[in-house]
Amino acid sequence: MRKKLMSIMTIIFIISLLLTACAAPTTAPEEPAPAATEAPAEPEEPAAPTEEPAQPEEPAAEPVKLSLYSLAWIKDNQDMTVELISQFNEEHKGKIEIEYIQGDWGEVENYITSGVAGGGGIADIIEGDTGMGLGWYEQGFLTDLTPYITDEIRATMPEEYWASRTAGDGKIFLSGTVTGSEIIVFYNPKVLEKAGIEPSSPDNLWSWEQLVENAKLLTLDANGKHLGEEGFDAANVVQWGFVPRLDNEKIWEEGGIFVMQSTGKPMIRKGDDGVWDIFFDDAAIPVLESYLNIVNVGITPEKAIGLTGDSQNELFAQGQAAMILRGYFNISVLKGLYPDFDFAVMPIPMSSENKEYYVDNWGQGFGIPVTSEHPAEAAEFIFWIQQAVQNAKYASSISMAPVNPDALQDPVLLNDPNWDTMRFYRSIEKLVVAEYNTNTSEFVTSVYAPTMMAVVSGEKTLQQAIEEIKALSKDILNQ
């Protein structure tokens, strides 16, 4: 019994040993603790706080890309438009980017018409004048700019200029860059000084009669005799006193400006009955006679009839013309063509007693075609260029009056003596709100210009021309 009990106990002991062995850990035993004679281990640096994992960067948004169809035809104006676009792109980097497209005044009508009809593929911004802009808007080609005009933007132009950019439905279709009704007399200072003639100035304005008399003194033959002097050889003139450009375009544009100085009204306007017509007010007749008869007077050569602008400038720069009549923009043209030629400018003939310079509210600017996918961004540019600093640069490059009155006080224009006459004009300026008749171009081209050119060439009297023009004016202007 005792042996049996011992056997059982032995079996239990063996099983116990086996179970203990099975429960032992499988990992390596820990290193023994260092002996007491070893230096204690350096304490570990506390772990740096865990940084947030870097978030993946979102790709930068692409700027809105636009294009501008420019009608700049003077190199300085082309270069300045490109410069202003670059400045705008830098100021709006990452947001808006504009590309320059060189356009043409003779092609812009087809460009926008075919482009809109074709559903796009044209510039987001197109340059034009107020007459063009109104026609484009009425045909459904231009976007209404009214939603983009803030009070601050509104303050950059006189209300009369906004009026010329407002359609019959009250919507604004064009921004503003420059006005376009200022003409001046360019003269050669050395030639006038030699003849003892004091140029016209704000304190000593010339009348039409004075202009003609001074031009006679400046009209010289090969022997140095002037017009009206005994022995003067009219067939051998080497210096003409006054050379305007007498063609279909200029006798309307410049002649109309002279008429407005005497009447304070545009020639084409609505009568009291609301019907469109051309008006030859009594005060306008003497001015028209003086302007249209200068070839017959002898101070202007016959070749002034149909003269191009380049030929006119060449006569002036080569000393064959003492004075010429041009738009203000010709300052930039002359500087570009003849950088070494010394010239100056003075006001056109006007009354010394009643110092007022009448100018209509016509002008240039930018429109946004309805095909543009980003009209808000396009509007940001066209109204940015209306700000005084940018407007002064643009106006200086094209030598045309800025729409923003504050631009004339910018150093770019303030320090240029060629702008003194413009500042004088502005100081006595009377803005005439002229409603635009979309049939004007057809009327001028087909009736007014060819009829008045017959007066210039001596084929008709002014009275005959007026009667012929009036016989057709209402039918065409009111069609």
C-alpha positions as a printed NumPy array, in Angstrom:
array([[   0.   ,    0.   ,    0.   ],
       [   2.807,    2.31 ,    0.915],
       [   4.656,    1.41 ,   -2.323],
       [   1.527,    2.092,   -4.304],
       [   1.14 ,    5.512,   -2.595],
       [   4.783,    6.372,   -3.307],
       [   4.327,    5.513,   -6.964],
       [   1.315,    7.743,   -7.21 ],
       [   3.217,   10.595,   -5.523],
       [   6.115,   10.11 ,   -7.885],
       [   3.851,   10.323,  -10.922],
       [   2.227,   13.52 ,   -9.597],
       [   5.673,   15.087,   -9.016],
       [   6.819,   14.3  ,  -12.55 ],
       [   3.616,   15.722,  -14.055],
       [   4.111,   18.882,  -11.958],
       [   7.638,   19.31 ,  -13.289],
       [   6.44 ,   18.911,  -16.844],
       [   3.675,   21.55 ,  -16.428],
       [   6.158,   24.002,  -14.905],
       [   8.538,   23.561,  -17.814],
       [   5.742,   24.184,  -20.334],
       [   4.742,   27.482,  -18.613],
       [   8.281,   29.025,  -18.833],
       [   8.604,   32.263,  -20.967],
       [   9.953,   31.927,  -24.494],
       [  11.783,   35.368,  -24.514],
       [  15.455,   35.758,  -23.72 ],
       [  16.272,   36.334,  -20.068],
       [  16.97 ,   39.929,  -19.034],
       [  20.575,   41.165,  -18.687],
       [  21.78 ,   41.025,  -15.078],
       [  21.81 ,   44.346,  -13.226],
       [  25.175,   46.155,  -13.317],
       [  27.543,   45.618,  -10.499],
       [  27.495,   48.155,   -7.688],
       [  30.967,   49.345,   -8.636],
       [  29.855,   50.512,  -12.181],
       [  28.842,   54.173,  -12.821],
       [  25.132,   54.687,  -13.071],
       [  23.768,   55.044,  -16.648],
       [  23.078,   58.54 ,  -17.983],
       [  19.404,   59.41 ,  -17.787],
       [  17.723,   59.344,  -21.205],
       [  16.51 ,   62.608,  -22.81 ],
       [  12.767,   62.913,  -22.701],
       [  11.226,   62.098,  -26.068],
       [  10.293,   65.072,  -28.219],
       [   6.6  ,   65.585,  -28.591],
       [   5.228,   63.86 ,  -31.642],
       [   4.575,   66.329,  -34.558],
       [   1.356,   66.285,  -36.506],
       [   1.88 ,   64.519,  -39.79 ],
       [   2.345,   66.986,  -42.694],
       [  -0.793,   67.517,  -44.719],
       [  -0.434,   67.204,  -48.488],
       [  -0.29 ,   70.666,  -50.153],
       [  -3.225,   71.627,  -52.338],
       [  -2.196,   72.477,  -55.891],
       [  -2.015,   76.277,  -56.48 ],
       [  -5.031,   77.632,  -58.322],
       [  -4.323,   78.705,  -61.889],
       [  -4.906,   82.429,  -62.611],
       [  -7.845,   83.39 ,  -64.787],
       [  -6.36 ,   83.957,  -68.233],
       [  -7.766,   86.739,  -70.402],
       [  -6.805,   88.482,  -73.625],
       [  -7.107,   92.107,  -74.727],
       [  -7.625,   93.233,  -78.351],
       [  -5.887,   96.619,  -78.526],
       [  -6.462,   99.278,  -81.189],
       [  -3.282,  101.147,  -80.251],
       [  -1.672,  102.291,  -83.508],
       [   1.   ,  104.61 ,  -82.128],
       [   4.07 ,  102.678,  -80.996],
       [   4.284,  104.539,  -77.665],
       [   0.665,  103.623,  -76.967],
       [   1.257,   99.998,  -77.934],
       [   4.277,   99.804,  -75.64 ],
       [   2.432,  101.503,  -72.781],
       [  -0.578,   99.202,  -73.09 ],
       [   1.759,   96.213,  -72.849],
       [   3.488,   97.823,  -69.851],
       [   0.201,   98.474,  -68.069],
       [  -0.924,   94.912,  -68.715],
       [   2.352,   93.65 ,  -67.196],
       [   1.845,   95.889,  -64.175],
       [  -1.72 ,   94.647,  -63.729],
       [  -0.606,   91.02 ,  -64.078],
       [   2.05 ,   91.544,  -61.398],
       [  -0.426,   93.191,  -59.024],
       [  -2.897,   90.341,  -59.616],
       [  -0.331,   87.545,  -59.749],
       [  -1.919,   84.142,  -59.324],
       [  -5.393,   85.588,  -59.822],
       [  -5.64 ,   87.225,  -63.262],
       [  -3.31 ,   87.136,  -66.238],
       [  -3.912,   89.154,  -69.416],
       [  -2.405,   88.625,  -72.859],
       [  -1.979,   91.491,  -75.379],
       [  -3.376,   91.105,  -78.906],
       [  -2.557,   93.759,  -81.509],
       [  -5.732,   94.747,  -83.313],
       [  -6.655,   97.158,  -86.074],
       [  -9.264,   99.92 ,  -86.352],
       [ -10.24 ,   98.683,  -89.815],
       [ -10.677,   95.071,  -88.715],
       [ -12.243,   95.313,  -85.278],
       [ -15.845,   95.418,  -86.556],
       [ -15.487,   92.104,  -88.357],
       [ -13.47 ,   90.681,  -85.463],
       [ -16.212,   91.113,  -82.887],
       [ -19.117,   90.437,  -85.238],
       [ -17.816,   87.139,  -86.569],
       [ -16.396,   86.18 ,  -83.173],
       [ -19.642,   86.553,  -81.261],
       [ -21.643,   84.964,  -84.07 ],
       [ -19.218,   82.047,  -83.992],
       [ -19.682,   81.561,  -80.268],
       [ -16.342,   82.826,  -79.015],
       [ -12.667,   82.358,  -79.637],
       [ -12.041,   86.104,  -79.412],
       [ -10.546,   88.406,  -76.788],
       [ -12.225,   89.011,  -73.446],
       [ -11.597,   92.766,  -73.733],
       [ -11.943,   94.779,  -76.943],
       [ -10.959,   98.419,  -77.436],
       [ -13.221,  100.814,  -79.316],
       [ -14.841,  104.236,  -79.27 ],
       [ -18.238,  105.193,  -77.94 ],
       [ -19.913,  105.083,  -81.352],
       [ -18.58 ,  101.599,  -82.051],
       [ -19.433,  100.428,  -78.561],
       [ -23.047,  101.535,  -78.795],
       [ -23.483,   99.736,  -82.11 ],
       [ -21.917,   96.549,  -80.719],
       [ -24.092,   96.661,  -77.613],
       [ -27.289,   97.218,  -79.578],
       [ -26.409,   94.187,  -81.719],
       [ -26.009,   92.088,  -78.583],
       [ -22.222,   91.781,  -78.781],
       [ -21.184,   93.551,  -75.544],
       [ -21.774,   92.755,  -71.885],
       [ -23.569,   95.19 ,  -69.58 ],
       [ -20.863,   96.639,  -67.314],
       [ -23.257,   98.192,  -64.798],
       [ -22.997,   95.373,  -62.187],
       [ -19.239,   95.926,  -61.9  ],
       [ -19.302,   99.698,  -61.362],
       [ -18.866,  100.787,  -57.745],
       [ -19.223,  104.329,  -56.42 ],
       [ -15.425,  104.587,  -56.441],
       [ -15.248,  103.606,  -60.093],
       [ -18.089,  105.974,  -60.951],
       [ -16.101,  108.867,  -59.487],
       [ -13.197,  108.361,  -61.915],
       [ -15.108,  109.927,  -64.848],
       [ -17.426,  112.93 ,  -65.168],
       [ -21.064,  111.973,  -65.601],
       [ -21.059,  113.343,  -69.163],
       [ -18.516,  110.689,  -70.145],
       [ -20.588,  107.982,  -68.5  ],
       [ -23.574,  109.275,  -70.489],
       [ -21.785,  108.67 ,  -73.796],
       [ -21.155,  105.089,  -72.678],
       [ -24.754,  104.436,  -71.663],
       [ -27.237,  102.793,  -74.024],
       [ -30.917,  103.654,  -74.338],
       [ -31.81 ,  100.96 ,  -71.817],
       [ -29.625,  102.628,  -69.179],
       [ -26.886,   99.996,  -69.324],
       [ -23.194,  100.934,  -69.577],
       [ -21.379,   99.205,  -72.425],
       [ -17.892,  100.769,  -72.432],
       [ -15.244,  101.897,  -69.954],
       [ -13.151,  105.025,  -70.456],
       [  -9.554,  105.72 ,  -71.434],
       [  -9.353,  109.002,  -73.359],
       [ -11.577,  111.623,  -74.947],
       [ -11.161,  112.565,  -78.561],
       [ -12.382,  116.033,  -79.532],
       [  -9.312,  118.126,  -78.792],
       [  -7.433,  119.59 ,  -81.766],
       [  -4.495,  121.988,  -81.671],
       [  -2.28 ,  124.039,  -83.948],
       [   1.263,  122.688,  -84.241],
       [   3.852,  125.33 ,  -85.107],
       [   7.559,  125.717,  -85.752],
       [   8.845,  128.091,  -83.012],
       [  11.889,  129.228,  -85.022],
       [   9.778,  130.13 ,  -88.056],
       [   7.251,  132.153,  -86.052],
       [  10.026,  133.906,  -84.142],
       [  11.788,  134.85 ,  -87.38 ],
       [   8.539,  136.333,  -88.731],
       [   7.966,  138.278,  -85.489],
       [   4.722,  136.436,  -84.744],
       [   3.678,  135.779,  -81.155],
       [   2.018,  132.347,  -80.863],
       [  -1.53 ,  132.077,  -79.622],
       [  -1.743,  131.568,  -75.868],
       [  -4.431,  131.544,  -73.158],
       [  -3.718,  135.229,  -72.566],
       [  -3.511,  136.132,  -76.254],
       [  -5.824,  133.907,  -78.268],
       [  -6.   ,  134.145,  -82.046],
       [  -9.258,  134.63 ,  -83.904],
       [  -9.801,  132.98 ,  -87.296],
       [  -8.935,  136.292,  -88.95 ],
       [  -5.63 ,  136.471,  -87.051],
       [  -4.777,  132.904,  -87.987],
       [  -5.307,  133.678,  -91.678],
       [  -3.302,  136.93 ,  -91.539],
       [  -0.403,  135.315,  -89.692],
       [  -0.483,  132.376,  -92.111],
       [  -0.129,  134.834,  -95.014],
       [   3.055,  136.22 ,  -93.427],
       [   4.347,  132.67 ,  -93.055],
       [   3.586,  131.682,  -96.671],
       [   6.854,  132.318,  -98.539],
       [   8.062,  131.833, -102.103],
       [  11.562,  130.869, -103.201],
       [  12.622,  134.531, -103.111],
       [  11.529,  134.986,  -99.495],
       [   8.454,  137.058, -100.358],
       [   5.268,  136.338,  -98.403],
       [   1.713,  136.039,  -99.624],
       [   0.294,  139.508, -100.373],
       [   3.698,  141.07 , -100.938],
       [   4.407,  142.546, -104.377],
       [   6.21 ,  140.078, -106.601],
       [   5.109,  137.009, -104.603],
       [   5.304,  133.889, -106.822],
       [   2.317,  131.685, -105.985],
       [   3.658,  128.995, -108.309],
       [   6.9  ,  128.648, -106.382],
       [   5.933,  128.473, -102.699],
       [   8.537,  126.864, -100.454],
       [   6.785,  127.383,  -97.11 ],
       [   3.038,  127.298,  -96.593],
       [   1.549,  129.202,  -93.674],
       [  -1.109,  126.741,  -92.533],
       [  -1.702,  123.179,  -93.731],
       [  -4.683,  121.244,  -92.387],
       [  -5.576,  117.804,  -93.695],
       [  -8.549,  118.292,  -95.991],
       [ -10.169,  114.917,  -96.597],
       [ -13.594,  113.365,  -96.059],
       [ -12.776,  112.355,  -92.496],
       [ -11.163,  115.559,  -91.255],
       [ -13.514,  118.133,  -92.759],
       [ -16.226,  116.426,  -90.747],
       [ -14.307,  115.859,  -87.515],
       [ -12.289,  119.073,  -87.36 ],
       [ -14.875,  121.208,  -89.097],
       [ -17.461,  119.997,  -86.598],
       [ -15.202,  120.968,  -83.704],
       [ -14.785,  124.494,  -85.097],
       [ -18.552,  124.777,  -85.526],
       [ -19.161,  123.64 ,  -81.961],
       [ -16.808,  126.333,  -80.648],
       [ -19.079,  128.957,  -82.213],
       [ -22.447,  127.394,  -81.322],
       [ -21.862,  125.234,  -78.236],
       [ -23.844,  122.452,  -79.946],
       [ -23.042,  119.435,  -82.099],
       [ -24.053,  119.757,  -85.739],
       [ -26.036,  116.512,  -85.748],
       [ -28.682,  116.492,  -83.041],
       [ -32.393,  116.135,  -82.437],
       [ -34.566,  119.16 ,  -83.073],
       [ -37.347,  120.375,  -80.809],
       [ -39.628,  117.886,  -82.55 ],
       [ -37.371,  114.989,  -81.582],
       [ -36.31 ,  114.368,  -85.18 ],
       [ -32.633,  113.93 ,  -86.073],
       [ -31.079,  116.464,  -88.444],
       [ -27.919,  118.429,  -89.185],
       [ -28.07 ,  122.073,  -88.131],
       [ -26.16 ,  124.953,  -89.717],
       [ -26.667,  127.668,  -87.103],
       [ -26.015,  131.271,  -88.138],
       [ -22.921,  131.475,  -85.904],
       [ -21.431,  128.45 ,  -87.667],
       [ -21.489,  129.858,  -91.207],
       [ -18.496,  132.277,  -90.916],
       [ -16.391,  129.57 ,  -89.274],
       [ -17.21 ,  127.017,  -91.964],
       [ -16.405,  129.543,  -94.68 ],
       [ -13.014,  130.32 ,  -93.132],
       [ -12.142,  126.674,  -92.655],
       [ -13.331,  125.358,  -96.027],
       [ -11.886,  128.229,  -98.123],
       [  -8.274,  128.263,  -96.895],
       [  -6.996,  126.723, -100.139],
       [  -8.603,  129.535, -102.111],
       [  -7.072,  132.118,  -99.758],
       [  -3.62 ,  130.832, -100.724],
       [  -2.191,  129.868,  -97.338],
       [  -2.688,  126.145,  -97.981],
       [  -1.543,  124.11 , -101.01 ],
       [  -4.032,  122.259, -103.205],
       [  -2.292,  119.033, -102.292],
       [  -3.75 ,  119.457,  -98.804],
       [  -6.937,  118.09 , -100.392],
       [  -6.761,  114.373,  -99.692],
       [  -3.486,  114.747,  -97.819],
       [  -2.54 ,  111.859,  -95.539],
       [  -1.43 ,  112.391,  -91.968],
       [   2.083,  111.123,  -92.706],
       [   2.478,  113.52 ,  -95.65 ],
       [   1.2  ,  116.404,  -93.566],
       [   3.739,  115.67 ,  -90.829],
       [   6.501,  115.357,  -93.409],
       [   5.724,  118.81 ,  -94.825],
       [   5.857,  120.213,  -91.308],
       [   9.075,  118.5  ,  -90.227],
       [  10.873,  119.421,  -93.454],
       [   9.982,  123.102,  -93.12 ],
       [   7.434,  123.274,  -95.94 ],
       [   4.61 ,  124.106,  -93.522],
       [   4.914,  126.647,  -90.695],
       [   1.74 ,  125.477,  -88.962],
       [  -0.457,  122.398,  -89.252],
       [  -3.796,  121.433,  -87.712],
       [  -3.986,  118.022,  -86.03 ],
       [  -5.521,  116.177,  -83.155],
       [  -3.652,  116.152,  -79.868],
       [  -2.515,  112.585,  -80.548],
       [  -0.131,  113.899,  -83.201],
       [   2.296,  114.947,  -80.457],
       [   3.177,  111.277,  -79.964],
       [   3.254,  110.653,  -83.71 ],
       [   5.691,  113.495,  -84.398],
       [   7.959,  112.514,  -81.527],
       [   8.122,  108.995,  -82.853],
       [   8.752,  109.953,  -86.479],
       [  10.992,  112.992,  -85.991],
       [  12.612,  112.814,  -82.535],
       [  15.022,  115.688,  -83.32 ],
       [  12.397,  118.05 ,  -84.734],
       [  11.565,  121.007,  -82.484],
       [   7.872,  121.882,  -82.467],
       [   5.326,  123.421,  -80.118],
       [   1.538,  123.551,  -79.843],
       [  -1.05 ,  126.272,  -79.252],
       [  -4.85 ,  126.573,  -78.979],
       [  -7.077,  126.662,  -82.04 ],
       [  -8.702,  129.983,  -83.022],
       [ -11.406,  130.98 ,  -80.578],
       [ -13.042,  134.032,  -79.096],
       [ -10.938,  136.006,  -76.598],
       [ -14.052,  137.592,  -75.104],
       [ -15.896,  134.371,  -74.407],
       [ -13.264,  131.878,  -73.31 ],
       [ -15.07 ,  128.569,  -73.56 ],
       [ -13.905,  125.364,  -75.162],
       [ -16.81 ,  123.142,  -76.133],
       [ -16.105,  119.458,  -76.394],
       [ -18.509,  116.577,  -76.856],
       [ -18.486,  113.54 ,  -74.59 ],
       [ -17.187,  111.145,  -77.246],
       [ -14.239,  108.99 ,  -76.298],
       [ -12.509,  105.631,  -76.258],
       [ -12.558,  102.733,  -73.86 ],
       [ -12.873,   98.975,  -73.486],
       [ -15.859,   96.676,  -73.851],
       [ -16.336,   93.034,  -72.838],
       [ -17.866,   90.703,  -75.457],
       [ -20.745,   88.509,  -74.311],
       [ -18.606,   85.493,  -75.218],
       [ -16.117,   86.177,  -72.403],
       [ -16.273,   83.501,  -69.704],
       [ -14.744,   85.827,  -67.091],
       [ -16.472,   89.221,  -67.34 ],
       [ -15.851,   90.123,  -63.683],
       [ -12.083,   89.707,  -64.037],
       [ -12.107,   91.569,  -67.361],
       [ -14.035,   94.422,  -65.726],
       [ -11.423,   94.595,  -62.983],
       [  -8.786,   95.459,  -65.582],
       [ -10.74 ,   97.987,  -67.634],
       [ -11.694,   99.974,  -64.556],
       [  -8.201,   99.627,  -63.056],
       [  -6.838,  101.502,  -66.091],
       [  -9.343,  104.28 ,  -65.373],
       [  -7.556,  105.13 ,  -62.11 ],
       [  -5.584,  108.406,  -62.213],
       [  -2.018,  107.027,  -62.289],
       [  -2.712,  104.393,  -64.95 ],
       [  -4.938,  106.777,  -66.918],
       [  -2.17 ,  109.413,  -66.988],
       [   0.317,  106.908,  -68.405],
       [  -2.13 ,  105.712,  -71.041],
       [  -3.126,  109.264,  -72.036],
       [   0.501,  110.393,  -72.235],
       [   1.424,  107.542,  -74.56 ],
       [  -1.32 ,  108.407,  -77.041],
       [  -1.39 ,  112.188,  -76.399],
       [  -5.134,  112.307,  -75.892],
       [  -7.02 ,  113.77 ,  -72.954],
       [  -7.562,  111.343,  -70.065],
       [ -11.121,  110.644,  -68.96 ],
       [ -10.078,  110.93 ,  -65.317],
       [  -9.616,  114.649,  -64.466],
       [  -7.158,  113.783,  -61.67 ],
       [  -4.801,  112.26 ,  -64.242],
       [  -3.879,  115.734,  -65.528],
       [  -2.298,  116.436,  -62.146],
       [  -0.15 ,  113.313,  -62.271],
       [   3.56 ,  114.158,  -62.779],
       [   3.587,  112.254,  -66.083],
       [   1.325,  114.93 ,  -67.597],
       [   1.879,  117.817,  -65.2  ],
       [   5.565,  118.161,  -66.077],
       [   5.08 ,  118.017,  -69.857],
       [   4.753,  121.506,  -71.466],
       [   2.943,  120.013,  -74.446],
       [   0.036,  119.407,  -72.093],
       [  -0.286,  123.082,  -71.088],
       [  -2.778,  123.697,  -73.898],
       [  -4.797,  120.673,  -72.815],
       [  -4.91 ,  121.977,  -69.258],
       [  -6.061,  125.323,  -70.654],
       [  -8.82 ,  123.606,  -72.619],
       [  -9.902,  121.734,  -69.507],
       [  -9.928,  124.932,  -67.451],
       [ -12.504,  126.499,  -69.797],
       [ -14.131,  123.277,  -70.941],
       [ -17.862,  122.985,  -71.469],
       [ -18.871,  119.366,  -71.94 ],
       [ -21.608,  118.932,  -74.512],
       [ -23.699,  115.805,  -74.089],
       [ -24.128,  114.597,  -77.649],
       [ -26.512,  111.728,  -78.203],
       [ -25.003,  109.418,  -80.776],
       [ -26.858,  108.682,  -84.005],
       [ -25.861,  105.284,  -85.423],
       [ -26.567,  106.535,  -88.97 ],
       [ -23.969,  109.309,  -88.693],
       [ -21.206,  107.368,  -90.41 ],
       [ -23.349,  106.599,  -93.467],
       [ -24.589,  110.195,  -93.651],
       [ -21.1  ,  111.704,  -93.415],
       [ -19.586,  109.274,  -95.915],
       [ -22.324,  109.458,  -98.541],
       [ -23.588,  113.032,  -98.221],
       [ -21.798,  115.517,  -95.967],
       [ -18.136,  114.852,  -96.772],
       [ -18.263,  114.662, -100.585],
       [ -20.523,  117.713, -100.74 ],
       [ -18.293,  119.819,  -98.498],
       [ -15.172,  118.647, -100.338],
       [ -16.677,  120.308, -103.418],
       [ -16.621,  123.579, -101.457],
       [ -12.954,  123.05 , -100.566],
       [ -12.044,  122.535, -104.222],
       [ -14.072,  125.576, -105.296],
       [ -16.694,  123.616, -107.256],
       [ -19.586,  124.756, -105.051],
       [ -20.414,  127.583, -102.7  ],
       [ -21.056,  126.841,  -99.055],
       [ -24.701,  127.788,  -99.446],
       [ -25.163,  125.368, -102.334],
       [ -23.571,  122.605, -100.299],
       [ -25.798,  123.283,  -97.298],
       [ -28.943,  123.1  ,  -99.418],
       [ -27.896,  119.776, -100.944],
       [ -26.999,  118.296,  -97.55 ],
       [ -30.243,  119.427,  -95.911],
       [ -32.289,  117.871,  -98.714],
       [ -31.107,  114.376,  -97.682],
       [ -30.179,  114.669,  -94.014],
       [ -33.442,  113.769,  -92.259],
       [ -34.148,  110.736,  -94.403],
       [ -30.746,  109.177,  -93.717],
       [ -30.355,  110.196,  -90.059],
       [ -33.818,  108.918,  -89.114],
       [ -33.825,  105.656,  -91.056]])
